Each structure stands twice: as C-alpha cells, then as structure tokens.
Amino acid sequence: MSGMISDSGSRGRTRLAPSPTGALHVGNARTFLINWALAKQHDWEIVLRVENLDTPRNRPGATEQAIEDLRWLGLDWDEGPSFQLDDLSPYENALKQLKDAGQTYPCPATRREIVAAASAPHLDDHELRYPGLYRPPVAPPIDPDAEVATRVIVPDGDVSFVDRLAGEQTHDVQQQVGDFVLSTKTGLPAYQLAVVVDDHRQGITDIVRGDDLLRSTARQIVLQRLLGIEPTPTYWHVPLVVDEDGRRMAKRRGDTRLASLREQGVSTERMVSLLARLSGWDDAPPEMSAAQFAEGFSLNQLSRRPVAFTQGDLAWLLQNNQ
Ligand code: GLU
C-alpha cells in the first residue's frame, strides 16, 4: 500500500497531534493507530505535531513519553516532531489579520463573571457560552491594567460539514459557545486558533481525531472562513473509547496508560491486537503489528458509537506476558 499514489498525483497529508498533558491511554492509542492506518491506506504523509500551548496543563516528560508511546505502537511519520511553542509568529500573524479586519475584541472577563452573566443553558460543565459581555459596540470600558484575552466575533447561524465517520454535522457556534477565545490572558494562542493555523501551514488535508472534537470543528471552520483558508480539510472523527461505566477515559487513571501496561509486560503486538478488536475487528489475530493492522483494518467495521475498554480486556492484555 505504501506505493499507492492518489489520482491527482499529489499526496494527502494528515497529522498526529498529541498534547503533552499526560501519558497516552488506550483510547488515545486507538485513535492514533486508526489515523496512522488510514494514512497508510490512502498514502497520506504524516506530520507529528506536539500541541504544547496549553502550558499550565503540560507535564514534564510527557512529550518524550508520547513520542515513545507512538513509536512503541509501531507508528512512524514523515515530518516532525514540530512543537507549537517553538515559534508563535504564525499564530500571531493570523491573530493580527483578524484584528486588522475588525473581527476580534479584547475581553477581561473572568470565568466567574461569565458564569454569572450566562443566561443560556450551557452544553456541559466545561463549555460555557460566552454571552458577549465585552462585544463591541456596547462593551463597557476596560481597565488599562487588566489582563485581556482576545475573542473572535462569531457570526450568527449554522456551520455545516460532512464528517467521513460521524456524517452530516450542523452546529450553531454562536449559540453553543459564543465569541470564543483566540488568545488567552497570558498572551498564548488558544487551541482553536493554533490548530487552524497549523493545519493550514502544514498542508493537512485529512484530520482524524476523537469525536469529542466535533463541536470544536465547527469553530475551526468559522476561523478558516474568517482567515480565508480553503479548502476545509476532510474530517474523520473517531468515537471514543470509554470505561466500563461509559465514562470517558482519563489520562490520570493508571491502568489504561500505555506506559504502565508496557511496564507490566504487555507487548506491542498484544496491544495492537486489542486495539484492533476495539476497532470492530472481532477476529483479529491475538498478536499483530501496526502494519498488519493497517493492511486489514476497515472503517466499515468501526462502531459509530463509543466502545468500552473493560476489565476483561485489561486481564487479556496482562495474560501470559512475562
Ligand atoms: N492535541 C489534541 C489532543 O491531544 C488534538 C487536537 C486535534 O487533533 O485537533 O487532544
């Protein structure tokens, strides 16, 4: 498959984009493996991008750990790693472009103020809708010493796109989150801006990631449109792996971390085999390499619903592994 060239003669490009906020768990590993396998099947180039802008959440050693985990799984890439923190100028330029076009405004509001002012129900605990407190032209005066974030003026109305896995999506970004942050009070670019800028400058055509980012995608398309970025990449949002109680996997829950499973003697081949079964490949051989996974995996098998990593799966991984 590695010799496959797309019809147009130009190769697609995808990215593996770990955040160094903790060790990779089984769910992250499955998404990365599927991303890599799709890249092999479609002959996409792969860029490794370390998304380390969320500095308060970065953990020491997590970058090296993520790269080691990906290599241990048997994944490789054509370019990178690149590190977002190494050069902020591409994000600053995009921010300036939006500022100059009058599409942003400064906002000193604290989370507490936003909570107090938010009348609309919010989507979940983490995602408050910003109710436009400092949106021009009615913004109250801002104390010149106040720390300010920069927000984007989000147009009203629906954003629609067709996800290759999740199907047709329609989101009203203004209703969901309102004018979201492009640059934080510490002056660092926010995820939504950075990812749009990087996907564009790195020539990414196909984005494969967890479907917890479906709503973010609509925000990213808003930014692409405001920045004049075309075409919008193709999105493939993979349903998440959850625990037995249906809860989202957290990096902090020890047993599901790749590094801790590896320390307990789990081999790459065993892990990939489990990830294959979690990807709907029910009769996957009990040991397989990432390359074998890429050869045999089909998206038709992949459940469009969250899949559980169970205690039974964990026990199976740990069997006969010493
Ligand atoms: N760095 C993000 C994460 O680890 C992924 C963002 C993306 O794929 O756009 O969750």
XYZ file of C-alpha atoms and ligand atoms in Angstrom:
332
model
C 0.000 0.000 0.000
C 2.912 2.301 0.567
C 3.352 2.763 -3.170
C -0.233 3.871 -3.707
C -0.483 7.339 -5.282
C -3.748 9.251 -5.347
C -5.318 10.103 -8.717
C -4.342 13.744 -8.687
C -0.729 12.782 -8.161
C -0.467 14.890 -5.018
C -0.452 13.109 -1.726
C -2.784 13.940 1.116
C -1.367 14.814 4.495
C -2.506 14.054 7.982
C -1.135 14.738 11.417
C -0.657 13.019 14.725
C -1.160 15.783 17.289
C -0.559 14.648 20.866
C -0.801 17.141 23.711
C 1.862 16.611 26.381
C -0.663 16.858 29.176
C -0.272 13.291 30.395
C 0.562 9.792 29.250
C -1.306 8.284 26.296
C -4.057 5.865 27.255
C -5.704 3.044 25.361
C -8.266 5.411 23.825
C -5.636 7.835 22.515
C -3.651 4.882 21.213
C -6.625 3.560 19.253
C -7.270 6.938 17.618
C -3.594 7.333 16.683
C -3.435 3.791 15.328
C -6.555 4.335 13.194
C -5.166 7.666 11.998
C -1.882 6.034 11.022
C -3.620 3.093 9.347
C -5.834 5.404 7.279
C -2.694 7.315 6.287
C -1.057 4.101 5.086
C -4.195 3.025 3.240
C -4.567 6.394 1.477
C -0.858 7.080 1.098
C -1.064 10.271 3.137
C 2.077 11.859 4.503
C 2.126 12.073 8.277
C 3.223 15.074 10.328
C 3.886 14.724 14.042
C 2.884 17.919 15.831
C 3.197 18.331 19.570
C 0.422 20.631 20.758
C 2.050 22.157 23.806
C 0.446 25.589 24.004
C -1.719 24.779 26.994
C 1.265 25.381 29.252
C -0.472 25.085 32.640
C -1.531 21.559 31.699
C 1.786 20.422 30.202
C 3.527 17.770 32.279
C 7.284 17.329 32.452
C 8.440 14.426 30.326
C 5.053 13.973 28.651
C 6.318 14.930 25.194
C 9.081 12.331 25.236
C 6.633 9.845 26.685
C 4.057 10.437 23.937
C 6.661 10.042 21.214
C 7.981 6.883 22.829
C 4.439 5.508 23.132
C 3.737 6.166 19.451
C 6.983 4.508 18.421
C 6.310 1.577 20.718
C 2.984 1.069 18.954
C 4.945 0.849 15.705
C 3.834 4.173 14.234
C 6.091 6.428 12.208
C 5.830 9.804 10.486
C 7.350 11.693 7.586
C 7.801 15.061 9.215
C 8.335 16.421 12.705
C 8.001 16.470 15.568
C 7.156 20.145 15.444
C 6.385 21.976 18.662
C 3.847 24.778 18.728
C 5.664 26.708 21.462
C 8.859 26.922 19.393
C 7.517 29.665 17.146
C 4.439 31.677 17.961
C 4.701 34.006 14.957
C 2.337 32.090 12.631
C -0.423 32.331 15.248
C 0.365 35.970 15.977
C 0.165 36.792 12.274
C -3.227 35.136 11.943
C -4.430 36.948 15.033
C -3.230 40.245 13.592
C -5.038 39.528 10.325
C -8.304 39.003 12.214
C -7.688 42.043 14.422
C -6.960 44.281 11.462
C -10.179 43.103 9.850
C -12.116 44.123 12.971
C -13.100 40.546 13.754
C -11.760 40.391 17.300
C -12.017 42.292 20.557
C -10.257 42.347 23.913
C -12.046 40.782 26.848
C -11.019 40.998 30.522
C -13.985 38.895 31.766
C -13.223 36.226 34.344
C -14.871 32.825 34.297
C -16.835 33.867 37.363
C -18.269 36.892 35.544
C -19.143 34.749 32.564
C -20.902 32.183 34.754
C -22.834 34.948 36.494
C -23.878 36.527 33.200
C -24.636 33.385 31.228
C -28.381 33.008 30.989
C -28.459 30.370 28.285
C -28.063 26.771 29.425
C -24.582 25.519 28.692
C -23.578 22.342 26.964
C -21.589 20.803 29.756
C -19.560 21.821 32.766
C -16.539 22.849 30.780
C -18.205 24.706 27.995
C -19.914 27.880 28.953
C -21.476 30.080 26.345
C -19.824 33.470 26.438
C -22.696 35.946 26.485
C -20.914 38.756 24.683
C -20.035 40.821 27.745
C -17.332 42.864 26.009
C -18.535 42.537 22.437
C -18.433 45.865 20.615
C -20.109 48.223 20.145
C -21.655 48.037 23.623
C -18.589 46.884 25.578
C -18.016 48.554 28.955
C -14.696 50.383 29.402
C -11.733 48.146 30.210
C -9.256 48.985 32.973
C -5.964 49.657 31.142
C -4.107 47.415 33.617
C -6.475 44.494 33.214
C -5.247 41.311 31.584
C -7.258 40.661 28.482
C -7.993 37.692 26.286
C -8.798 38.203 22.616
C -12.125 36.886 21.369
C -13.383 36.409 17.855
C -16.708 37.821 16.700
C -18.561 34.665 15.739
C -21.179 35.176 13.036
C -24.722 34.006 13.766
C -26.053 30.941 12.019
C -25.255 27.319 11.383
C -21.960 25.841 10.279
C -22.359 22.549 8.424
C -19.844 19.973 7.297
C -19.863 16.316 6.397
C -17.682 14.184 8.608
C -16.438 10.995 6.977
C -17.355 8.970 10.050
C -19.904 10.979 12.002
C -21.852 12.079 8.920
C -23.562 15.397 8.417
C -22.941 17.912 11.187
C -24.608 21.229 11.843
C -23.570 23.488 14.685
C -24.561 26.994 15.642
C -21.285 28.161 17.148
C -22.649 31.480 18.385
C -25.423 29.620 20.228
C -23.089 26.913 21.538
C -20.139 28.887 22.826
C -20.474 32.443 21.570
C -17.401 34.543 20.785
C -14.621 32.157 21.753
C -11.056 32.911 22.818
C -8.258 33.169 20.244
C -5.533 34.295 22.585
C -5.509 33.825 26.331
C -4.805 36.342 29.070
C -1.232 35.067 29.224
C -0.854 36.001 25.559
C -0.638 32.445 24.227
C -2.685 31.401 21.224
C -5.680 29.259 22.136
C -6.109 25.746 20.741
C -8.781 26.668 18.160
C -6.610 29.298 16.513
C -3.377 27.328 16.699
C -4.866 24.196 15.203
C -6.405 26.060 12.262
C -3.141 27.866 11.535
C -1.055 24.708 11.834
C -3.370 22.508 9.794
C -3.225 25.117 7.058
C 0.505 25.823 7.075
C 1.354 22.158 7.346
C -0.867 21.401 4.360
C -3.106 18.986 6.244
C -5.847 17.555 4.040
C -7.264 14.902 6.377
C -7.846 15.257 10.096
C -8.506 12.108 12.106
C -9.224 12.584 15.797
C -11.580 11.779 18.665
C -15.203 12.791 18.237
C -15.047 14.862 21.408
C -13.714 17.495 18.996
C -16.745 17.542 16.676
C -18.071 20.769 18.149
C -14.612 22.308 18.017
C -14.512 21.524 14.312
C -17.348 23.958 13.670
C -15.354 26.641 15.500
C -12.324 25.816 13.416
C -14.360 26.129 10.219
C -15.574 29.564 11.401
C -11.927 30.616 11.771
C -10.928 29.102 8.431
C -13.633 31.175 6.748
C -12.627 34.386 8.528
C -8.983 33.798 7.618
C -9.816 32.916 4.015
C -8.405 29.402 4.359
C -9.553 26.958 1.690
C -10.294 24.192 1.233
C -11.585 22.948 4.548
C -9.804 19.690 5.381
C -11.701 16.423 5.387
C -12.619 15.319 8.909
C -12.782 11.791 10.267
C -13.976 11.851 13.884
C -13.499 8.566 15.667
C -15.884 7.641 18.516
C -14.132 7.489 21.868
C -13.098 4.529 23.942
C -14.856 4.680 27.306
C -14.545 2.719 30.515
C -16.966 0.061 31.670
C -19.264 2.667 33.167
C -19.385 4.565 29.917
C -17.167 7.337 31.234
C -14.599 8.998 29.088
C -11.102 7.664 29.628
C -8.912 9.949 31.654
C -5.161 10.035 31.361
C -4.928 10.015 35.125
C -6.474 6.549 35.514
C -3.347 4.471 35.766
C -4.340 1.112 34.368
C -5.120 2.362 30.923
C -1.863 4.180 30.331
C 0.254 2.650 27.611
C 3.418 3.227 29.614
C 2.106 1.377 32.637
C 0.790 -1.517 30.539
C 4.166 -1.739 28.841
C 5.890 -1.802 32.235
C 3.646 -4.685 33.191
C 4.969 -6.625 30.223
C 2.293 -6.048 27.593
C 3.824 -6.387 24.138
C 3.161 -4.091 21.190
C 1.586 -6.973 19.270
C -0.829 -7.743 22.071
C -1.772 -4.108 22.427
C -2.363 -3.632 18.708
C -4.498 -6.752 18.666
C -6.651 -5.374 21.465
C -6.904 -2.017 19.679
C -7.992 -3.912 16.566
C -10.800 -5.563 18.490
C -11.767 -2.203 19.984
C -11.926 -1.023 16.361
C -14.519 -3.647 15.452
C -12.111 -6.239 14.044
C -13.632 -9.049 16.080
C -11.484 -11.910 14.825
C -8.190 -10.037 14.916
C -5.233 -12.361 15.499
C -4.109 -12.266 19.146
C -0.820 -10.658 18.187
C -0.347 -8.214 15.372
C 1.854 -5.330 14.267
C 0.676 -1.836 13.373
C 1.494 -2.642 9.734
C -0.751 -5.720 9.839
C -3.469 -3.585 11.378
C -3.129 -1.058 8.546
C -3.411 -3.832 5.980
C -6.528 -5.426 7.410
C -8.426 -2.645 9.140
C -11.616 -1.386 7.539
C -13.637 1.608 8.636
C -16.779 -0.402 7.870
C -16.071 -2.440 10.985
C -15.614 0.547 13.248
C -18.514 1.155 15.602
C -20.036 4.604 15.255
C -20.722 4.518 18.989
C -18.328 4.672 21.950
C -16.695 1.353 22.700
C -15.740 0.151 26.195
C -12.312 -0.965 27.358
C -13.312 -3.496 30.007
C -11.641 -5.219 32.946
C -11.780 -8.340 30.771
C -9.774 -6.571 28.082
C -7.247 -5.497 30.683
C -6.942 -9.040 32.023
C -6.499 -10.358 28.478
C -3.716 -7.842 27.845
C -1.917 -8.881 31.010
C -2.236 -12.657 30.412
C 0.946 -14.666 29.790
C 3.042 -11.662 29.223
C 6.044 -12.151 31.409
N -3.877 17.855 20.749
C -5.249 17.455 20.814
C -5.397 16.321 21.799
O -4.423 15.676 22.140
C -5.752 17.003 19.464
C -6.254 18.138 18.725
C -6.621 17.854 17.288
O -6.436 16.725 16.813
O -7.065 18.781 16.659
O -6.494 16.100 22.260
